[in-house]
Amino acid sequence: RSRRAERAGHRQRRSPPPERLFPTTARPCSPCCAAATPGAWISAVSADRVLAGVVLAGGTSRRMGRDKATMPHPAGGSAGGSMVQRTVDVLATRCEPVFVVAAQHQVLPDLGAARVVRDVLSSAGPLPATGLGLAAAAAAGCQRAFVCAVDMPALTVRLIDELAGSGDADDDADAVLAWDGRDHYLAAVYRTALAGRIAVLVSGGERRMRSLTDAVRTRRVVLSDPGMLTNMNTPAAGGAE
């Protein structure tokens, strides 16, 4: 063959495959979050992937100085209600059933159909409370649950949709965390079967959520609006951080 033909054949052999030219799967948004999946492309929770909802409401609220669950939602007025009521209302639009994990003697307002689960471990942190919520969801027949803290005033159904809809039907992730440069363990979807693993960790003295996510298959999702992860931690500026 002529040199021109050989060069043409060489260029043809080095051409990238179509899937590299036209990717069909989501790519990380930047090298710094290479393990994260962009969440902005997810529009709704698949109908065949039913979630339970778990609200962790029994924290000690030391920095706030009062029970955050019963604080008025920043929206104010009759539409606002308390933080725990607003959080339950948001979860109820996507999750069934909804569980509220509360401290043993914590007084809560009317939460409608939500089921209150009492945490017998005092001031033990979110890991055992998460395990308690996941165990309740598993007993209700749910395989996955969206878990969140009670102090998220900007929480919307969009956050749930982006996390719960970020995988396909064959997804094998045990935990799906919101990620904005750091992991958000209390804005996440977990397999309810992890309740048993959490029980083992807690019985061994662990209290860190990271001890769970480091030990299981975890996927991280970059949300379309990181502002949905805002927490209320102090009384200053309305408590939002």
PDB file of C-alpha atoms in Angstrom:
ATOM      1  CA  ARG A   1       0.000   0.000   0.000  1.00  0.00           C
ATOM      2  CA  SER A   2       1.047   3.603  -0.525  1.00  0.00           C
ATOM      3  CA  ARG A   3       2.375   5.649   2.381  1.00  0.00           C
ATOM      4  CA  ARG A   4      -0.723   7.879   2.144  1.00  0.00           C
ATOM      5  CA  ALA A   5      -3.021   4.859   2.525  1.00  0.00           C
ATOM      6  CA  GLU A   6      -0.962   3.545   5.434  1.00  0.00           C
ATOM      7  CA  ARG A   7      -1.178   6.918   7.200  1.00  0.00           C
ATOM      8  CA  ALA A   8      -4.959   7.037   6.639  1.00  0.00           C
ATOM      9  CA  GLY A   9      -5.339   3.537   8.036  1.00  0.00           C
ATOM     10  CA  HIS A  10      -3.235   4.480  11.037  1.00  0.00           C
ATOM     11  CA  ARG A  11      -5.426   7.509  11.754  1.00  0.00           C
ATOM     12  CA  GLN A  12      -8.561   5.398  11.441  1.00  0.00           C
ATOM     13  CA  ARG A  13      -7.280   2.823  13.925  1.00  0.00           C
ATOM     14  CA  ARG A  14      -6.547   5.592  16.454  1.00  0.00           C
ATOM     15  CA  SER A  15      -9.976   7.214  16.258  1.00  0.00           C
ATOM     16  CA  PRO A  16     -11.764   7.181  19.637  1.00  0.00           C
ATOM     17  CA  PRO A  17     -14.817   4.953  19.997  1.00  0.00           C
ATOM     18  CA  PRO A  18     -18.245   6.617  19.703  1.00  0.00           C
ATOM     19  CA  GLU A  19     -18.954   6.368  23.431  1.00  0.00           C
ATOM     20  CA  ARG A  20     -15.958   8.585  24.130  1.00  0.00           C
ATOM     21  CA  LEU A  21     -17.077  11.171  21.620  1.00  0.00           C
ATOM     22  CA  PHE A  22     -20.686  11.161  22.764  1.00  0.00           C
ATOM     23  CA  PRO A  23     -20.837  10.017  26.422  1.00  0.00           C
ATOM     24  CA  THR A  24     -24.187   8.592  27.427  1.00  0.00           C
ATOM     25  CA  THR A  25     -23.535   8.474  31.167  1.00  0.00           C
ATOM     26  CA  ALA A  26     -23.201  11.240  33.724  1.00  0.00           C
ATOM     27  CA  ARG A  27     -19.657  12.449  34.318  1.00  0.00           C
ATOM     28  CA  PRO A  28     -18.253  14.046  37.493  1.00  0.00           C
ATOM     29  CA  CYS A  29     -18.404  17.821  37.399  1.00  0.00           C
ATOM     30  CA  SER A  30     -14.676  18.269  38.070  1.00  0.00           C
ATOM     31  CA  PRO A  31     -11.559  16.301  39.067  1.00  0.00           C
ATOM     32  CA  CYS A  32     -12.006  17.381  42.691  1.00  0.00           C
ATOM     33  CA  CYS A  33     -15.232  15.369  42.966  1.00  0.00           C
ATOM     34  CA  ALA A  34     -14.331  12.458  40.731  1.00  0.00           C
ATOM     35  CA  ALA A  35     -16.346  10.094  42.904  1.00  0.00           C
ATOM     36  CA  ALA A  36     -19.470  12.252  42.723  1.00  0.00           C
ATOM     37  CA  THR A  37     -22.360  12.147  40.279  1.00  0.00           C
ATOM     38  CA  PRO A  38     -23.973  15.416  39.205  1.00  0.00           C
ATOM     39  CA  GLY A  39     -27.477  15.578  40.614  1.00  0.00           C
ATOM     40  CA  ALA A  40     -28.839  18.370  38.465  1.00  0.00           C
ATOM     41  CA  TRP A  41     -29.898  15.945  35.725  1.00  0.00           C
ATOM     42  CA  ILE A  42     -32.295  14.039  37.950  1.00  0.00           C
ATOM     43  CA  SER A  43     -35.915  15.156  37.854  1.00  0.00           C
ATOM     44  CA  ALA A  44     -37.936  12.737  39.965  1.00  0.00           C
ATOM     45  CA  VAL A  45     -37.851   9.572  42.042  1.00  0.00           C
ATOM     46  CA  SER A  46     -38.654   6.506  39.954  1.00  0.00           C
ATOM     47  CA  ALA A  47     -42.094   5.161  40.710  1.00  0.00           C
ATOM     48  CA  ASP A  48     -40.720   1.664  41.293  1.00  0.00           C
ATOM     49  CA  ARG A  49     -38.167   2.792  43.885  1.00  0.00           C
ATOM     50  CA  VAL A  50     -40.327   3.543  46.906  1.00  0.00           C
ATOM     51  CA  LEU A  51     -38.564   5.219  49.805  1.00  0.00           C
ATOM     52  CA  ALA A  52     -39.243   5.449  53.490  1.00  0.00           C
ATOM     53  CA  GLY A  53     -38.414   8.757  55.127  1.00  0.00           C
ATOM     54  CA  VAL A  54     -36.449   9.194  58.350  1.00  0.00           C
ATOM     55  CA  VAL A  55     -36.148  12.518  60.185  1.00  0.00           C
ATOM     56  CA  LEU A  56     -33.579  12.715  62.979  1.00  0.00           C
ATOM     57  CA  ALA A  57     -35.145  15.107  65.478  1.00  0.00           C
ATOM     58  CA  GLY A  58     -33.671  14.088  68.829  1.00  0.00           C
ATOM     59  CA  GLY A  59     -30.380  16.000  68.816  1.00  0.00           C
ATOM     60  CA  THR A  60     -29.276  17.959  71.874  1.00  0.00           C
ATOM     61  CA  SER A  61     -29.105  21.293  69.977  1.00  0.00           C
ATOM     62  CA  ARG A  62     -26.327  22.589  72.232  1.00  0.00           C
ATOM     63  CA  ARG A  63     -25.276  25.455  69.947  1.00  0.00           C
ATOM     64  CA  MET A  64     -28.847  26.510  69.291  1.00  0.00           C
ATOM     65  CA  GLY A  65     -29.722  26.459  72.961  1.00  0.00           C
ATOM     66  CA  ARG A  66     -33.194  25.014  72.423  1.00  0.00           C
ATOM     67  CA  ASP A  67     -34.906  22.098  70.691  1.00  0.00           C
ATOM     68  CA  LYS A  68     -34.539  22.728  66.946  1.00  0.00           C
ATOM     69  CA  ALA A  69     -37.365  20.331  66.109  1.00  0.00           C
ATOM     70  CA  THR A  70     -39.977  22.615  67.674  1.00  0.00           C
ATOM     71  CA  MET A  71     -38.487  25.913  66.471  1.00  0.00           C
ATOM     72  CA  PRO A  72     -40.673  27.864  64.022  1.00  0.00           C
ATOM     73  CA  HIS A  73     -39.691  27.305  60.415  1.00  0.00           C
ATOM     74  CA  PRO A  74     -38.085  30.458  58.918  1.00  0.00           C
ATOM     75  CA  ALA A  75     -40.921  30.628  56.368  1.00  0.00           C
ATOM     76  CA  GLY A  76     -43.086  31.815  59.248  1.00  0.00           C
ATOM     77  CA  GLY A  77     -46.856  32.112  59.409  1.00  0.00           C
ATOM     78  CA  SER A  78     -49.316  29.259  59.180  1.00  0.00           C
ATOM     79  CA  ALA A  79     -47.441  27.874  56.167  1.00  0.00           C
ATOM     80  CA  GLY A  80     -44.273  27.558  58.207  1.00  0.00           C
ATOM     81  CA  GLY A  81     -45.171  25.468  61.246  1.00  0.00           C
ATOM     82  CA  SER A  82     -42.328  23.990  63.272  1.00  0.00           C
ATOM     83  CA  MET A  83     -39.118  22.634  61.778  1.00  0.00           C
ATOM     84  CA  VAL A  84     -40.130  19.029  62.382  1.00  0.00           C
ATOM     85  CA  GLN A  85     -43.610  19.550  60.922  1.00  0.00           C
ATOM     86  CA  ARG A  86     -42.274  21.214  57.789  1.00  0.00           C
ATOM     87  CA  THR A  87     -39.622  18.509  57.352  1.00  0.00           C
ATOM     88  CA  VAL A  88     -42.199  15.743  57.721  1.00  0.00           C
ATOM     89  CA  ASP A  89     -44.462  17.488  55.188  1.00  0.00           C
ATOM     90  CA  VAL A  90     -41.629  17.630  52.619  1.00  0.00           C
ATOM     91  CA  LEU A  91     -40.687  13.976  53.087  1.00  0.00           C
ATOM     92  CA  ALA A  92     -44.305  12.832  52.951  1.00  0.00           C
ATOM     93  CA  THR A  93     -44.568  14.006  49.346  1.00  0.00           C
ATOM     94  CA  ARG A  94     -41.945  11.436  48.294  1.00  0.00           C
ATOM     95  CA  CYS A  95     -41.620   8.937  51.151  1.00  0.00           C
ATOM     96  CA  GLU A  96     -43.983   6.381  52.675  1.00  0.00           C
ATOM     97  CA  PRO A  97     -43.947   5.819  55.574  1.00  0.00           C
ATOM     98  CA  VAL A  98     -42.164   8.684  57.366  1.00  0.00           C
ATOM     99  CA  PHE A  99     -40.459   8.064  60.715  1.00  0.00           C
ATOM    100  CA  VAL A 100     -39.325  10.691  63.202  1.00  0.00           C
ATOM    101  CA  VAL A 101     -36.548   9.547  65.521  1.00  0.00           C
ATOM    102  CA  ALA A 102     -36.921  11.525  68.753  1.00  0.00           C
ATOM    103  CA  ALA A 103     -35.325  11.541  72.176  1.00  0.00           C
ATOM    104  CA  GLN A 104     -36.955   9.446  74.883  1.00  0.00           C
ATOM    105  CA  HIS A 105     -38.958  12.222  76.533  1.00  0.00           C
ATOM    106  CA  GLN A 106     -38.915  14.815  73.754  1.00  0.00           C
ATOM    107  CA  VAL A 107     -42.220  16.651  73.292  1.00  0.00           C
ATOM    108  CA  LEU A 108     -43.263  16.970  69.653  1.00  0.00           C
ATOM    109  CA  PRO A 109     -46.171  18.708  67.920  1.00  0.00           C
ATOM    110  CA  ASP A 110     -48.801  16.843  65.915  1.00  0.00           C
ATOM    111  CA  LEU A 111     -47.046  15.082  63.026  1.00  0.00           C
ATOM    112  CA  GLY A 112     -50.015  13.585  61.249  1.00  0.00           C
ATOM    113  CA  ALA A 113     -49.336  10.132  59.828  1.00  0.00           C
ATOM    114  CA  ALA A 114     -45.621  10.196  60.669  1.00  0.00           C
ATOM    115  CA  ARG A 115     -44.514   7.515  63.109  1.00  0.00           C
ATOM    116  CA  VAL A 116     -42.403   8.557  66.102  1.00  0.00           C
ATOM    117  CA  VAL A 117     -39.582   6.228  67.126  1.00  0.00           C
ATOM    118  CA  ARG A 118     -37.963   6.867  70.498  1.00  0.00           C
ATOM    119  CA  ASP A 119     -34.184   6.702  70.816  1.00  0.00           C
ATOM    120  CA  VAL A 120     -33.162   5.224  74.163  1.00  0.00           C
ATOM    121  CA  LEU A 121     -29.516   6.259  73.730  1.00  0.00           C
ATOM    122  CA  SER A 122     -29.085   9.777  75.071  1.00  0.00           C
ATOM    123  CA  SER A 123     -26.657  12.178  73.359  1.00  0.00           C
ATOM    124  CA  ALA A 124     -25.152   9.350  71.312  1.00  0.00           C
ATOM    125  CA  GLY A 125     -25.131  11.202  67.987  1.00  0.00           C
ATOM    126  CA  PRO A 126     -26.752  10.489  64.639  1.00  0.00           C
ATOM    127  CA  LEU A 127     -25.315   7.020  63.936  1.00  0.00           C
ATOM    128  CA  PRO A 128     -27.476   5.028  66.395  1.00  0.00           C
ATOM    129  CA  ALA A 129     -30.472   7.235  65.581  1.00  0.00           C
ATOM    130  CA  THR A 130     -29.984   6.507  61.883  1.00  0.00           C
ATOM    131  CA  GLY A 131     -29.820   2.804  62.643  1.00  0.00           C
ATOM    132  CA  LEU A 132     -33.051   3.026  64.618  1.00  0.00           C
ATOM    133  CA  GLY A 133     -34.813   4.793  61.760  1.00  0.00           C
ATOM    134  CA  LEU A 134     -33.519   2.337  59.163  1.00  0.00           C
ATOM    135  CA  ALA A 135     -34.611  -0.604  61.313  1.00  0.00           C
ATOM    136  CA  ALA A 136     -38.120   0.848  61.555  1.00  0.00           C
ATOM    137  CA  ALA A 137     -38.213   1.376  57.793  1.00  0.00           C
ATOM    138  CA  ALA A 138     -37.006  -2.186  57.181  1.00  0.00           C
ATOM    139  CA  ALA A 139     -39.725  -3.526  59.473  1.00  0.00           C
ATOM    140  CA  ALA A 140     -42.243  -1.603  57.354  1.00  0.00           C
ATOM    141  CA  GLY A 141     -41.009  -3.463  54.273  1.00  0.00           C
ATOM    142  CA  CYS A 142     -38.901  -0.683  52.721  1.00  0.00           C
ATOM    143  CA  GLN A 143     -35.509  -1.404  51.202  1.00  0.00           C
ATOM    144  CA  ARG A 144     -34.285   2.195  51.101  1.00  0.00           C
ATOM    145  CA  ALA A 145     -34.850   5.303  53.160  1.00  0.00           C
ATOM    146  CA  PHE A 146     -34.081   8.974  52.780  1.00  0.00           C
ATOM    147  CA  VAL A 147     -32.514  10.196  56.020  1.00  0.00           C
ATOM    148  CA  CYS A 148     -32.231  13.860  56.967  1.00  0.00           C
ATOM    149  CA  ALA A 149     -31.691  16.119  59.936  1.00  0.00           C
ATOM    150  CA  VAL A 150     -34.583  18.156  61.287  1.00  0.00           C
ATOM    151  CA  ASP A 151     -32.714  21.470  60.933  1.00  0.00           C
ATOM    152  CA  MET A 152     -32.744  21.914  57.136  1.00  0.00           C
ATOM    153  CA  PRO A 153     -34.987  24.917  56.385  1.00  0.00           C
ATOM    154  CA  ALA A 154     -34.232  24.853  52.632  1.00  0.00           C
ATOM    155  CA  LEU A 155     -35.087  21.164  52.228  1.00  0.00           C
ATOM    156  CA  THR A 156     -37.263  20.481  49.182  1.00  0.00           C
ATOM    157  CA  VAL A 157     -38.468  17.422  47.303  1.00  0.00           C
ATOM    158  CA  ARG A 158     -35.857  18.243  44.663  1.00  0.00           C
ATOM    159  CA  LEU A 159     -33.093  17.154  47.036  1.00  0.00           C
ATOM    160  CA  ILE A 160     -34.809  13.812  47.593  1.00  0.00           C
ATOM    161  CA  ASP A 161     -35.380  13.362  43.867  1.00  0.00           C
ATOM    162  CA  GLU A 162     -31.768  14.077  42.964  1.00  0.00           C
ATOM    163  CA  LEU A 163     -30.407  11.598  45.489  1.00  0.00           C
ATOM    164  CA  ALA A 164     -32.975   8.825  45.062  1.00  0.00           C
ATOM    165  CA  GLY A 165     -33.012   9.108  41.288  1.00  0.00           C
ATOM    166  CA  SER A 166     -29.253   9.251  40.768  1.00  0.00           C
ATOM    167  CA  GLY A 167     -28.777   5.526  40.082  1.00  0.00           C
ATOM    168  CA  ASP A 168     -30.320   3.005  37.715  1.00  0.00           C
ATOM    169  CA  ALA A 169     -32.379  -0.078  38.452  1.00  0.00           C
ATOM    170  CA  ASP A 170     -29.215  -2.152  38.957  1.00  0.00           C
ATOM    171  CA  ASP A 171     -27.614   0.353  41.314  1.00  0.00           C
ATOM    172  CA  ASP A 172     -25.624  -1.429  44.019  1.00  0.00           C
ATOM    173  CA  ALA A 173     -24.819   1.575  46.230  1.00  0.00           C
ATOM    174  CA  ASP A 174     -25.606   1.071  49.910  1.00  0.00           C
ATOM    175  CA  ALA A 175     -25.463   4.788  50.661  1.00  0.00           C
ATOM    176  CA  VAL A 176     -26.008   7.825  48.427  1.00  0.00           C
ATOM    177  CA  LEU A 177     -24.735  11.033  50.015  1.00  0.00           C
ATOM    178  CA  ALA A 178     -25.167  14.671  49.054  1.00  0.00           C
ATOM    179  CA  TRP A 179     -21.694  16.143  48.419  1.00  0.00           C
ATOM    180  CA  ASP A 180     -20.576  19.761  48.171  1.00  0.00           C
ATOM    181  CA  GLY A 181     -16.900  19.379  48.917  1.00  0.00           C
ATOM    182  CA  ARG A 182     -17.738  17.340  51.993  1.00  0.00           C
ATOM    183  CA  ASP A 183     -20.071  14.474  52.768  1.00  0.00           C
ATOM    184  CA  HIS A 184     -23.543  15.209  54.111  1.00  0.00           C
ATOM    185  CA  TYR A 185     -24.485  12.075  56.020  1.00  0.00           C
ATOM    186  CA  LEU A 186     -27.876  13.466  57.057  1.00  0.00           C
ATOM    187  CA  ALA A 187     -29.024  14.280  53.544  1.00  0.00           C
ATOM    188  CA  ALA A 188     -28.700  10.799  52.118  1.00  0.00           C
ATOM    189  CA  VAL A 189     -30.399   7.639  50.946  1.00  0.00           C
ATOM    190  CA  TYR A 190     -29.433   4.401  52.727  1.00  0.00           C
ATOM    191  CA  ARG A 191     -30.325   0.767  52.340  1.00  0.00           C
ATOM    192  CA  THR A 192     -32.437  -0.170  55.335  1.00  0.00           C
ATOM    193  CA  ALA A 193     -30.460  -3.417  55.655  1.00  0.00           C
ATOM    194  CA  LEU A 194     -27.602  -1.282  56.989  1.00  0.00           C
ATOM    195  CA  ALA A 195     -29.416  -1.133  60.330  1.00  0.00           C
ATOM    196  CA  GLY A 196     -27.708  -4.377  61.324  1.00  0.00           C
ATOM    197  CA  ARG A 197     -24.263  -3.091  60.400  1.00  0.00           C
ATOM    198  CA  ILE A 198     -24.906   0.102  62.355  1.00  0.00           C
ATOM    199  CA  ALA A 199     -25.905  -1.939  65.402  1.00  0.00           C
ATOM    200  CA  VAL A 200     -22.560  -3.734  65.255  1.00  0.00           C
ATOM    201  CA  LEU A 201     -20.656  -0.449  64.904  1.00  0.00           C
ATOM    202  CA  VAL A 202     -22.537   1.158  67.795  1.00  0.00           C
ATOM    203  CA  SER A 203     -22.045  -1.855  70.041  1.00  0.00           C
ATOM    204  CA  GLY A 204     -18.317  -1.532  69.332  1.00  0.00           C
ATOM    205  CA  GLY A 205     -18.332   2.077  70.514  1.00  0.00           C
ATOM    206  CA  GLU A 206     -18.530   3.827  67.130  1.00  0.00           C
ATOM    207  CA  ARG A 207     -20.512   7.051  66.878  1.00  0.00           C
ATOM    208  CA  ARG A 208     -19.203   8.502  63.594  1.00  0.00           C
ATOM    209  CA  MET A 209     -21.391   8.339  60.493  1.00  0.00           C
ATOM    210  CA  ARG A 210     -18.219   8.040  58.459  1.00  0.00           C
ATOM    211  CA  SER A 211     -17.514   4.671  60.074  1.00  0.00           C
ATOM    212  CA  LEU A 212     -20.574   3.405  58.200  1.00  0.00           C
ATOM    213  CA  THR A 213     -20.062   5.043  54.815  1.00  0.00           C
ATOM    214  CA  ASP A 214     -16.383   4.062  54.723  1.00  0.00           C
ATOM    215  CA  ALA A 215     -17.360   0.417  55.198  1.00  0.00           C
ATOM    216  CA  VAL A 216     -20.088   0.146  52.529  1.00  0.00           C
ATOM    217  CA  ARG A 217     -20.580   0.989  48.850  1.00  0.00           C
ATOM    218  CA  THR A 218     -21.118   4.741  48.858  1.00  0.00           C
ATOM    219  CA  ARG A 219     -21.938   7.077  45.998  1.00  0.00           C
ATOM    220  CA  ARG A 220     -21.778  10.870  46.229  1.00  0.00           C
ATOM    221  CA  VAL A 221     -24.055  13.228  44.346  1.00  0.00           C
ATOM    222  CA  VAL A 222     -23.417  16.883  43.561  1.00  0.00           C
ATOM    223  CA  LEU A 223     -26.754  18.656  43.963  1.00  0.00           C
ATOM    224  CA  SER A 224     -28.066  21.216  41.507  1.00  0.00           C
ATOM    225  CA  ASP A 225     -28.455  23.676  44.403  1.00  0.00           C
ATOM    226  CA  PRO A 226     -26.123  23.198  47.400  1.00  0.00           C
ATOM    227  CA  GLY A 227     -28.255  25.718  49.295  1.00  0.00           C
ATOM    228  CA  MET A 228     -30.724  22.897  49.952  1.00  0.00           C
ATOM    229  CA  LEU A 229     -28.193  21.562  52.481  1.00  0.00           C
ATOM    230  CA  THR A 230     -28.327  24.656  54.714  1.00  0.00           C
ATOM    231  CA  ASN A 231     -28.499  23.835  58.433  1.00  0.00           C
ATOM    232  CA  MET A 232     -29.767  25.771  61.437  1.00  0.00           C
ATOM    233  CA  ASN A 233     -27.102  25.532  64.119  1.00  0.00           C
ATOM    234  CA  THR A 234     -27.008  28.817  66.042  1.00  0.00           C
ATOM    235  CA  PRO A 235     -29.498  31.570  66.935  1.00  0.00           C
ATOM    236  CA  ALA A 236     -27.481  34.133  64.937  1.00  0.00           C
ATOM    237  CA  ALA A 237     -28.970  35.297  61.627  1.00  0.00           C
ATOM    238  CA  GLY A 238     -32.057  33.168  62.139  1.00  0.00           C
ATOM    239  CA  GLY A 239     -29.940  30.083  62.787  1.00  0.00           C
ATOM    240  CA  ALA A 240     -29.159  29.300  59.143  1.00  0.00           C
ATOM    241  CA  GLU A 241     -25.625  28.191  58.232  1.00  0.00           C
TER     242      GLU A 241
END
